Coordinates of N, CA and C in Angstrom, one line a residue:
Chain A
X1428 N 0.9 -1.4 -0.1 CA -0.1 0.0 0.0 C 0.9 1.4 0.2
X1429 N 1.2 1.9 -1.4 CA 2.2 3.1 -1.3 C 1.3 4.3 -0.8
X1430 N 1.9 4.9 0.2 CA 1.3 6.0 0.9 C 1.4 7.1 -0.5
X1431 N 2.5 7.6 -0.7 CA 2.9 8.6 -1.7 C 3.2 8.0 -3.0
X1432 N 2.9 8.2 -4.0 CA 3.5 7.4 -5.2 C 3.6 8.5 -6.4
X1433 N 4.6 8.4 -7.3 CA 5.0 9.4 -8.3 C 5.4 8.5 -9.5
X1434 N 4.8 9.1 -10.4 CA 5.4 8.4 -12.0 C 5.6 9.5 -12.7
X1435 N 6.7 9.5 -13.7 CA 7.5 8.0 -13.6 C 8.5 8.3 -12.5
X1436 N 9.4 7.0 -12.7 CA 10.4 7.5 -11.5 C 11.7 7.8 -12.2
X1437 N 11.8 7.7 -13.4 CA 13.1 8.0 -14.3 C 12.4 8.5 -15.4
X1438 N 13.1 10.0 -15.9 CA 12.4 10.3 -17.0 C 13.7 11.0 -17.8
X1439 N 14.2 10.6 -18.9 CA 15.2 11.1 -19.7 C 14.6 12.0 -20.9
X1440 N 15.0 13.0 -21.2 CA 14.3 13.7 -22.3 C 15.2 14.6 -22.6
X1441 N 15.0 15.4 -23.9 CA 15.8 16.3 -24.6 C 15.6 17.8 -24.1
X1442 N 16.3 18.7 -24.1 CA 16.3 20.4 -23.7 C 15.1 20.7 -24.8
X1443 N 14.2 21.2 -24.1 CA 13.0 22.1 -24.9 C 11.9 21.1 -25.1
X1444 N 11.8 20.1 -24.7 CA 10.6 19.1 -24.2 C 9.8 19.6 -23.1
X1445 N 8.5 19.2 -23.3 CA 7.5 19.5 -22.0 C 7.2 17.8 -21.5
X1446 N 7.3 17.7 -20.3 CA 6.9 16.8 -19.7 C 6.3 17.0 -18.2
X1447 N 5.6 15.8 -17.8 CA 4.9 15.8 -16.4 C 5.2 14.7 -15.7
X1448 N 5.1 14.9 -14.5 CA 5.3 14.1 -13.2 C 4.1 14.0 -12.5
X1449 N 3.7 12.8 -12.4 CA 2.2 12.8 -11.5 C 2.6 12.5 -10.0
X1450 N 1.7 12.6 -9.3 CA 1.9 12.6 -7.7 C 0.5 12.3 -6.9
X1451 N 0.1 11.1 -6.3 CA -1.0 10.8 -5.5 C -0.7 10.2 -4.6
X1452 N -1.3 10.7 -3.5 CA -1.3 10.4 -2.1 C -2.6 9.8 -1.4
X1453 N -2.4 8.8 -0.7 CA -3.9 7.8 -0.4 C -3.9 7.8 1.2
X1454 N -3.3 9.0 1.7 CA -3.3 9.0 3.2 C -4.5 10.1 3.6
X1455 N -5.1 10.6 2.8 CA -6.1 11.4 3.2 C -5.9 12.8 3.5
X1456 N -4.4 13.5 3.2 CA -3.6 14.6 3.8 C -4.5 15.7 2.9
X1457 N -4.4 16.9 3.5 CA -4.7 18.0 2.8 C -3.8 18.8 1.9
X1458 N -2.6 18.6 2.5 CA -1.5 19.3 1.9 C -0.5 18.7 1.0
X1459 N -0.2 19.1 0.1 CA 0.7 18.5 -0.8 C 1.9 19.4 -1.2
X1460 N 3.0 18.6 -1.5 CA 4.4 19.6 -1.9 C 5.0 19.0 -2.9
X1461 N 5.8 19.8 -3.7 CA 6.8 19.5 -4.7 C 8.1 20.1 -4.1
X1462 N 9.1 19.2 -4.0 CA 10.5 19.5 -3.8 C 11.4 19.3 -5.0
X1463 N 12.8 19.8 -5.1 CA 13.7 19.5 -5.9 C 15.1 19.4 -5.2
X1464 N 15.6 18.1 -5.4 CA 16.7 17.6 -4.6 C 18.2 17.6 -5.9
X1465 N 18.9 19.0 -5.8 CA 19.8 18.9 -6.9 C 21.1 18.0 -6.5
X1466 N 22.2 17.8 -7.1 CA 23.2 17.2 -7.0 C 23.9 17.3 -5.7
X1467 N 23.8 18.4 -5.3 CA 24.5 18.7 -4.0 C 23.3 18.3 -2.8
X1468 N 22.3 17.6 -3.0 CA 21.4 17.1 -2.2 C 20.9 18.0 -1.2
X1469 N 20.7 19.4 -2.0 CA 19.9 20.1 -0.9 C 18.4 20.1 -1.5
X1470 N 17.4 19.8 -0.6 CA 16.0 19.5 -0.8 C 15.1 20.9 -0.7
X1471 N 14.9 21.5 -1.9 CA 14.3 23.0 -2.1 C 12.9 22.6 -2.1
X1472 N 12.1 23.4 -1.3 CA 10.6 23.1 -1.7 C 10.2 24.2 -3.1
X1473 N 9.5 23.7 -3.9 CA 8.9 24.5 -5.3 C 7.6 25.2 -4.9
X1474 N 6.9 24.0 -4.5 CA 5.3 24.6 -4.3 C 4.6 24.0 -3.1
X1475 N 3.4 24.4 -2.5 CA 3.0 23.6 -1.7 C 1.6 24.1 -2.0
X1476 N 0.3 22.9 -1.8 CA -0.9 23.1 -1.9 C -1.8 22.8 -0.7
X1477 N -2.7 23.3 -0.3 CA -3.5 23.2 0.8 C -4.9 23.0 0.2
X1478 N -5.6 21.8 0.4 CA -6.9 21.7 -0.1 C -7.1 22.2 -1.5
X1479 N -6.1 21.8 -2.1 CA -6.2 22.2 -4.0 C -5.9 23.5 -4.1
X1480 N -5.5 24.6 -2.9 CA -4.9 26.1 -3.4 C -3.6 26.0 -3.2
X1481 N -3.0 26.5 -4.0 CA -1.6 27.2 -3.7 C -1.4 28.3 -2.5
X1482 N -0.5 27.4 -2.0 CA 0.0 28.2 -0.7 C 1.5 28.5 -0.7
X1483 N 2.3 27.9 -1.3 CA 3.7 28.5 -1.6 C 4.0 28.2 -2.7
X1484 N 4.7 29.4 -3.5 CA 5.3 29.3 -4.4 C 6.7 29.8 -4.6
X1485 N 7.5 28.9 -4.2 CA 8.9 29.7 -4.2 C 9.2 30.1 -5.6
X1486 N 10.4 30.8 -5.8 CA 10.9 31.4 -6.7 C 11.4 30.0 -8.1
X1487 N 10.2 29.9 -8.5 CA 10.4 29.0 -9.7 C 10.2 29.4 -10.7
X1488 N 10.9 29.2 -11.9 CA 10.6 29.5 -13.4 C 9.1 29.2 -13.8
X1489 N 8.5 30.0 -14.3 CA 7.2 30.0 -14.9 C 6.8 28.6 -15.8
X1490 N 7.9 28.1 -16.4 CA 7.8 26.7 -17.3 C 7.2 25.9 -16.1
X1491 N 7.6 26.0 -15.0 CA 6.9 24.9 -14.0 C 5.8 25.2 -13.6
X1492 N 4.7 24.2 -13.6 CA 3.3 24.5 -13.3 C 2.6 23.3 -12.8
X1493 N 2.3 23.7 -11.7 CA 1.6 22.7 -10.5 C 0.3 22.4 -11.0
X1494 N -0.2 21.3 -10.9 CA -1.9 21.2 -11.0 C -2.4 20.1 -9.9
X1495 N -3.5 20.5 -9.4 CA -4.1 19.7 -8.3 C -5.5 19.8 -8.7
X1496 N -5.7 18.8 -9.1 CA -7.2 18.4 -9.5 C -8.2 17.9 -8.6
X1497 N -7.5 17.2 -7.5 CA -8.1 17.2 -6.2 C -7.1 16.9 -4.9
X1498 N -7.6 17.0 -3.9 CA -6.9 16.7 -2.7 C -5.6 15.6 -2.7
X1499 N -5.9 14.5 -3.5 CA -5.0 13.3 -3.3 C -4.0 13.5 -4.4
X1500 N -3.9 14.3 -5.4 CA -3.2 14.6 -6.4 C -2.8 15.6 -6.8
X1501 N -1.4 16.1 -6.9 CA -0.5 17.0 -7.2 C 0.3 16.8 -8.5
X1502 N 0.4 17.3 -9.6 CA 0.9 16.9 -10.6 C 1.9 18.3 -11.1
X1503 N 3.0 17.9 -11.8 CA 4.0 19.0 -12.0 C 4.1 18.9 -13.5
X1504 N 3.9 19.9 -14.2 CA 4.4 20.2 -15.9 C 5.5 21.0 -15.8
X1505 N 6.4 20.4 -16.6 CA 7.7 21.5 -17.1 C 7.4 21.7 -18.5
X1506 N 7.4 22.9 -18.9 CA 8.0 23.2 -20.3 C 9.0 23.8 -20.7
X1507 N 9.5 23.6 -21.9 CA 10.8 23.9 -22.3 C 12.0 23.4 -21.4
X1508 N 12.1 22.1 -21.1 CA 13.1 21.9 -20.6 C 14.6 22.3 -20.6
X1509 N 15.3 22.5 -19.5 CA 16.5 23.0 -19.7 C 17.5 22.3 -18.9
X1510 N 18.7 22.1 -19.3 CA 19.7 21.4 -18.5 C 20.0 21.5 -16.9
X1511 N 19.5 22.4 -16.7 CA 19.4 22.9 -15.0 C 18.3 22.3 -14.5
X1512 N 17.4 21.7 -14.8 CA 16.3 21.4 -14.6 C 16.5 19.6 -14.0
X1513 N 17.6 19.2 -14.5 CA 18.1 17.7 -14.1 C 18.1 17.9 -12.7
X1514 N 17.2 16.8 -12.0 CA 17.4 16.6 -10.3 C 16.5 15.6 -10.2
X1515 N 16.4 15.5 -8.8 CA 15.5 14.5 -8.3 C 14.2 15.3 -8.0
X1516 N 13.2 15.1 -8.3 CA 11.8 15.8 -7.8 C 11.1 14.9 -6.9
X1517 N 10.8 15.4 -5.8 CA 9.9 14.8 -4.8 C 8.6 15.2 -4.7
X1518 N 7.8 14.4 -4.5 CA 6.4 14.8 -4.1 C 6.1 14.6 -2.5
X1519 N 5.7 15.3 -1.6 CA 5.3 14.8 -0.2 C 3.8 15.4 -0.1
X1520 N 3.3 14.8 1.2 CA 1.9 15.2 1.6 C 2.2 15.3 3.2
X1521 N 1.3 16.0 3.5 CA 1.3 16.1 5.2 C 0.1 16.5 5.8
X1522 N -0.5 16.4 6.8 CA -1.9 16.7 7.7 C -1.1 17.1 8.9
X1523 N -1.8 18.3 9.2 CA -1.5 19.2 10.5 C -1.7 18.3 11.5
X1524 N -0.9 18.1 12.4 CA -1.4 17.0 13.5 C -0.4 17.7 14.9
X1525 N -1.0 17.7 16.2 CA -0.3 18.5 17.2 C 0.9 17.6 17.5
X1526 N 0.8 16.3 17.4 CA 2.4 15.6 17.9 C 3.4 15.8 17.1
X1527 N 3.2 15.7 15.5 CA 4.1 15.6 14.9 C 4.4 16.9 14.0
X1528 N 3.3 17.7 14.1 CA 3.3 18.9 13.1 C 3.9 19.1 11.8
X1529 N 2.9 18.7 10.9 CA 3.4 18.8 9.5 C 4.5 17.9 9.2
X1530 N 4.8 16.6 9.9 CA 5.4 15.6 9.3 C 5.0 15.2 7.7
X1531 N 6.0 15.1 7.1 CA 5.9 15.0 5.5 C 6.3 13.6 5.3
X1532 N 5.2 13.0 4.3 CA 5.4 11.8 4.0 C 5.8 12.1 2.4
X1533 N 7.2 11.5 1.8 CA 7.8 11.8 0.8 C 7.4 10.6 -0.2
X1534 N 7.3 10.6 -1.6 CA 7.2 10.0 -2.6 C 8.6 9.5 -2.8
X1535 N 8.9 8.4 -3.7 CA 9.9 7.7 -3.9 C 11.0 8.5 -4.6
X1536 N 10.3 9.7 -5.2 CA 11.4 10.7 -6.1 C 11.1 10.2 -7.6
X1537 N 11.5 11.2 -8.5 CA 11.5 11.1 -10.1 C 12.8 11.6 -10.4
X1538 N 13.8 10.9 -10.9 CA 15.0 11.3 -11.3 C 14.8 11.9 -13.0
X1539 N 14.9 13.4 -13.2 CA 15.0 13.8 -14.3 C 16.1 14.1 -14.8
X1540 N 16.3 13.6 -16.0 CA 17.5 14.0 -16.6 C 17.2 14.6 -18.2
X1541 N 18.0 16.0 -17.9 CA 17.6 16.7 -19.8 C 19.0 16.5 -20.3
X1542 N 18.7 16.2 -21.5 CA 20.2 16.1 -22.2 C 20.3 17.2 -23.3
Chain B
X1319 N 20.1 36.0 4.3 CA 19.3 34.9 4.0 C 19.4 33.7 5.0
X1320 N 18.2 33.2 5.3 CA 18.2 32.0 6.1 C 19.1 30.9 5.7
X1321 N 19.8 30.2 6.5 CA 20.6 29.1 6.2 C 20.6 27.9 7.4
X1322 N 20.8 26.9 6.9 CA 21.2 25.7 7.4 C 22.2 24.9 7.3
X1323 N 23.2 24.6 8.3 CA 24.4 23.9 7.9 C 24.3 22.6 8.8
X1324 N 24.5 21.7 8.0 CA 24.8 20.4 8.9 C 26.5 19.8 8.4
X1325 N 27.1 18.6 9.3 CA 28.4 18.2 9.1 C 28.3 18.1 7.5
X1326 N 29.2 18.7 6.7 CA 29.3 18.6 5.4 C 30.0 17.1 5.1
X1327 N 31.1 17.0 5.9 CA 31.7 15.5 6.0 C 30.9 14.6 6.3
X1328 N 31.0 13.0 5.7 CA 30.6 12.0 6.1 C 31.2 11.6 7.7
X1329 N 30.1 11.1 8.2 CA 30.5 10.7 9.8 C 30.8 9.2 9.7
X1330 N 31.8 9.1 10.3 CA 32.4 7.3 10.0 C 32.2 7.0 11.7
X1331 N 31.5 6.1 11.9 CA 31.7 5.5 13.3 C 31.4 4.0 13.6
X1332 N 31.8 3.3 14.5 CA 32.2 1.7 14.6 C 30.8 1.6 15.5
X1333 N 30.2 0.4 15.1 CA 29.1 0.2 15.5 C 28.9 -0.3 17.2
X1334 N 28.1 0.2 17.6 CA 27.9 0.3 19.2 C 28.1 1.5 19.8
X1335 N 28.7 2.4 18.9 CA 28.9 4.0 19.5 C 28.1 4.7 19.2
X1336 N 28.0 5.9 19.9 CA 27.0 7.2 19.7 C 27.4 7.8 18.4
X1337 N 26.3 8.1 17.4 CA 26.6 9.0 16.5 C 26.1 10.4 16.9
X1338 N 26.6 11.6 16.6 CA 26.3 12.8 17.1 C 26.1 13.6 15.7
X1339 N 25.1 13.9 15.3 CA 25.1 15.1 14.0 C 24.5 16.3 14.6
X1340 N 25.3 17.5 13.8 CA 24.7 18.6 14.3 C 24.0 19.4 13.1
X1341 N 23.1 20.4 13.8 CA 22.2 21.2 12.8 C 22.5 22.7 13.3
X1342 N 23.1 23.7 12.5 CA 23.1 25.0 12.8 C 22.3 25.8 12.1
X1343 N 21.6 26.8 12.6 CA 21.1 27.6 11.5 C 21.2 29.2 12.1
X1344 N 21.1 30.0 10.7 CA 21.1 31.3 10.9 C 20.0 32.0 10.3
X1345 N 19.7 33.5 10.9 CA 18.4 34.3 10.2 C 17.6 33.6 10.2
X1346 N 17.1 32.7 11.1 CA 15.7 32.0 11.3 C 15.3 31.9 12.8
X1347 N 13.9 31.9 13.0 CA 13.6 31.5 14.4 C 12.6 30.3 14.2
X1348 N 12.8 29.0 14.1 CA 11.8 28.3 14.0 C 11.1 28.1 15.1
X1349 N 9.8 27.5 14.8 CA 8.9 27.1 16.0 C 9.2 25.7 16.4
X1350 N 9.7 24.9 15.1 CA 9.9 23.4 15.1 C 11.1 23.0 14.4
X1351 N 11.6 22.0 14.8 CA 12.7 21.2 14.2 C 12.5 20.1 13.8
X1352 N 12.8 19.3 12.8 CA 12.2 18.1 12.7 C 13.9 17.3 12.0
X1353 N 13.9 16.0 12.2 CA 14.8 15.2 11.7 C 14.1 14.2 10.7
X1354 N 14.9 14.1 9.5 CA 14.3 13.1 8.7 C 15.6 12.3 8.4
X1355 N 15.2 10.7 7.9 CA 16.1 9.8 7.4 C 16.0 9.8 5.9
X1356 N 17.0 9.7 5.2 CA 17.1 9.4 3.5 C 18.3 8.5 3.6
X1357 N 17.5 7.2 2.7 CA 18.7 6.3 2.2 C 18.7 6.6 0.7
X1358 N 19.7 6.0 0.0 CA 19.9 6.3 -1.4 C 18.9 6.0 -2.4
X1359 N 18.3 6.8 -3.1 CA 17.4 6.3 -4.2 C 15.9 6.2 -3.6
X1360 N 15.7 6.8 -2.5 CA 14.4 7.2 -1.7 C 14.3 8.4 -1.1
X1361 N 12.9 8.6 -0.8 CA 12.4 9.8 -0.3 C 12.9 10.0 1.4
X1362 N 12.8 11.0 1.8 CA 13.0 11.2 3.3 C 11.9 10.6 4.1
X1363 N 12.3 10.2 5.2 CA 11.4 9.9 6.0 C 11.6 10.5 7.5
X1364 N 10.3 10.6 8.1 CA 10.2 11.6 9.3 C 10.8 10.6 10.4
X1365 N 11.5 11.2 11.6 CA 12.2 10.5 12.7 C 11.3 11.2 13.7
X1366 N 11.7 12.5 14.0 CA 11.2 13.4 15.3 C 11.2 14.5 14.8
X1367 N 10.4 15.3 15.9 CA 10.1 16.6 15.8 C 10.4 17.2 17.2
X1368 N 11.0 18.3 17.4 CA 11.3 19.0 18.5 C 10.6 20.4 18.4
X1369 N 10.0 21.1 19.7 CA 9.6 22.3 19.3 C 10.3 23.4 20.1
X1370 N 10.4 24.7 19.9 CA 11.0 25.7 20.2 C 11.3 25.7 21.7
X1371 N 10.2 25.1 22.4 CA 10.2 25.2 23.9 C 10.6 23.9 24.6
X1372 N 11.1 22.9 23.9 CA 11.6 21.8 24.6 C 13.1 21.6 24.2
X1373 N 13.6 21.2 25.1 CA 15.2 21.1 25.2 C 15.5 19.8 24.4
X1374 N 14.9 18.7 24.8 CA 15.0 17.6 24.4 C 14.3 16.6 24.2
X1375 N 14.2 15.7 23.3 CA 13.2 14.8 22.9 C 13.9 13.6 22.4
X1376 N 13.2 12.5 23.2 CA 13.9 11.0 22.9 C 12.8 10.0 22.3
X1377 N 13.4 9.0 21.2 CA 12.5 8.0 20.7 C 13.4 6.9 20.6
X1378 N 13.2 6.1 21.4 CA 13.9 4.6 21.2 C 15.5 5.2 21.4
X1379 N 16.3 4.6 20.3 CA 17.6 5.1 20.3 C 18.3 6.3 20.0
X1380 N 16.9 7.1 19.7 CA 17.5 8.6 18.9 C 17.1 9.6 20.0
X1381 N 18.0 10.5 19.9 CA 17.6 11.6 21.2 C 18.1 13.1 19.9
X1382 N 17.1 14.2 20.3 CA 17.3 15.3 19.7 C 17.2 16.4 20.7
X1383 N 18.3 17.3 21.0 CA 18.2 18.4 21.5 C 17.9 19.8 20.5
X1384 N 17.4 21.0 21.1 CA 17.5 22.0 20.3 C 17.7 23.4 21.4
X1385 N 18.7 23.9 21.0 CA 19.0 25.2 21.9 C 18.9 26.2 20.9
X1386 N 17.9 27.1 21.2 CA 17.4 28.2 20.3 C 18.3 29.5 20.7
X1387 N 19.2 29.4 21.7 CA 20.0 30.3 22.1 C 21.1 30.2 21.0
X1388 N 21.7 29.1 20.9 CA 23.1 28.6 20.0 C 22.5 28.4 18.7
X1389 N 21.1 28.4 18.4 CA 20.6 28.0 17.1 C 21.0 26.9 16.8
X1390 N 21.1 25.7 17.6 CA 21.4 24.6 17.2 C 20.8 23.5 17.6
X1391 N 20.7 22.4 16.9 CA 20.1 20.8 17.2 C 21.2 20.0 17.3
X1392 N 21.2 19.3 18.1 CA 22.1 17.8 18.0 C 21.3 16.7 17.8
X1393 N 21.5 15.8 17.2 CA 20.7 14.5 17.0 C 21.7 13.3 17.1
X1394 N 21.2 12.5 18.0 CA 22.0 11.4 18.7 C 21.6 10.0 18.5
X1395 N 22.1 9.1 17.8 CA 22.0 7.6 17.4 C 22.8 6.7 18.7
X1396 N 22.1 6.4 19.7 CA 23.0 5.7 20.5 C 23.1 3.9 20.2
X1397 N 24.2 3.3 20.8 CA 24.2 2.1 20.2 C 24.1 1.8 18.6
X1398 N 24.6 2.5 17.6 CA 24.4 2.7 16.6 C 24.6 1.2 15.8
X1399 N 23.9 0.9 14.9 CA 23.8 -0.3 13.9 C 24.3 0.0 12.4
X1400 N 24.9 -0.8 11.8 CA 25.2 -0.7 10.4 C 23.9 -0.4 9.6
X1401 N 22.7 -0.9 10.0 CA 21.4 -0.5 9.5 C 21.0 1.3 9.6
X1402 N 21.7 1.8 10.5 CA 21.7 3.1 10.8 C 22.3 4.0 9.9
X1403 N 23.0 3.5 8.9 CA 23.9 4.4 7.9 C 22.7 4.7 6.7
X1404 N 22.8 6.2 6.7 CA 22.2 6.7 5.9 C 22.4 8.1 5.8
X1405 N 21.5 9.0 5.3 CA 21.7 10.7 5.4 C 20.7 11.0 6.2
X1406 N 21.1 11.9 7.2 CA 20.1 12.5 7.9 C 20.1 14.0 7.8
X1407 N 18.7 14.3 7.6 CA 18.3 15.8 7.4 C 17.7 16.6 8.5
X1408 N 18.0 17.7 8.8 CA 17.4 18.6 9.6 C 16.7 19.5 8.8
X1409 N 15.7 19.7 9.3 CA 14.6 20.7 8.8 C 13.8 21.8 9.8
X1410 N 13.6 22.7 9.4 CA 13.1 24.0 10.2 C 11.7 24.2 10.0
X1411 N 10.7 24.9 10.6 CA 9.6 25.3 10.2 C 9.1 26.0 11.2
X1412 N 8.5 27.1 10.7 CA 7.9 28.5 11.6 C 6.3 27.9 11.8
X1413 N 5.9 28.6 12.7 CA 4.5 28.6 13.3 C 3.5 28.3 12.3
X1414 N 3.0 27.6 12.2 CA 1.7 27.7 10.9 C 2.1 27.9 9.8
X1415 N 3.3 27.4 9.4 CA 3.9 27.4 8.3 C 3.9 25.8 7.5
X1416 N 3.8 26.2 5.9 CA 3.8 25.1 5.3 C 5.1 24.9 4.7
X1417 N 5.8 25.9 4.9 CA 7.2 25.8 4.3 C 8.3 25.4 5.3
X1418 N 8.8 24.0 4.7 CA 10.0 23.6 5.7 C 11.2 23.9 4.8
X1419 N 12.3 24.3 5.6 CA 13.6 24.4 5.2 C 14.5 23.4 5.3
X1420 N 15.1 22.7 4.5 CA 16.2 21.4 4.6 C 17.5 22.0 4.8
X1421 N 18.1 21.2 5.6 CA 19.4 21.1 5.3 C 20.1 20.2 4.4
X1422 N 21.2 20.2 3.9 CA 22.0 19.2 2.7 C 22.0 17.9 3.4
X1423 N 22.3 17.4 4.9 CA 22.1 16.4 5.2 C 23.5 15.9 5.5
X1424 N 23.8 15.1 6.6 CA 24.9 14.3 6.9 C 25.1 12.9 6.6
X1425 N 25.8 12.6 6.0 CA 26.0 11.2 5.3 C 26.7 10.4 6.8
X1426 N 25.8 9.4 7.2 CA 26.4 8.6 8.4 C 26.5 7.1 8.0
X1427 N 27.9 6.7 8.3 CA 28.2 5.1 8.1 C 28.6 4.6 9.1
X1428 N 28.0 3.5 9.7 CA 28.2 2.9 10.8 C 28.8 1.3 10.4
X1429 N 30.2 1.2 10.8 CA 31.0 0.0 10.4 C 30.7 -0.9 11.4
X1430 N 30.6 -2.3 10.9 CA 30.2 -3.5 11.9 C 31.6 -4.0 12.6

């Protein structure tokens, strides 16, 4: 029973292409996130949605557009891919709880390689 | 700007010893601090949360301290085992915030 799933796990594509990464969580959480982890292993937040509404949009190029059709899904579409977009992208979800405050559950990651 | 620093060097210790990992931060006043574990090729997994008004938190072999004056958290694994080998990430959150700031992590190797 996968809690947070992402597809695809690996994505290799040419510069200039458009691609999407899908994320689904079956935990009933109301907040979902996208993170980018670069080669130096820094995990940087890109977007956060709470109840399908965008609440965090870090300094991310307009080429990245998240879409949340419902609370259980948060997809990431990337236009005109660039070499610098190569990274591992993680989806995560959370539910505010007193004991663990915003403990996040992460997906397995999508390794994007732009050639 | 907000900055989180963790031991950039990998930490190598012998099985059975206590591993101590450090997380220092600047230009931030977090209400909460979390520690996550990340194995190669996988997403981070939540381990512990400590609040700004708590000095110490324990869970099984794990212990976390939080010193808001020093702006530092220490993460201890006692009686370490080879299975504890992983990267450990420190993360800061402010009150009511959905924005979590992560450190780059410290790679821990526990030798049998």
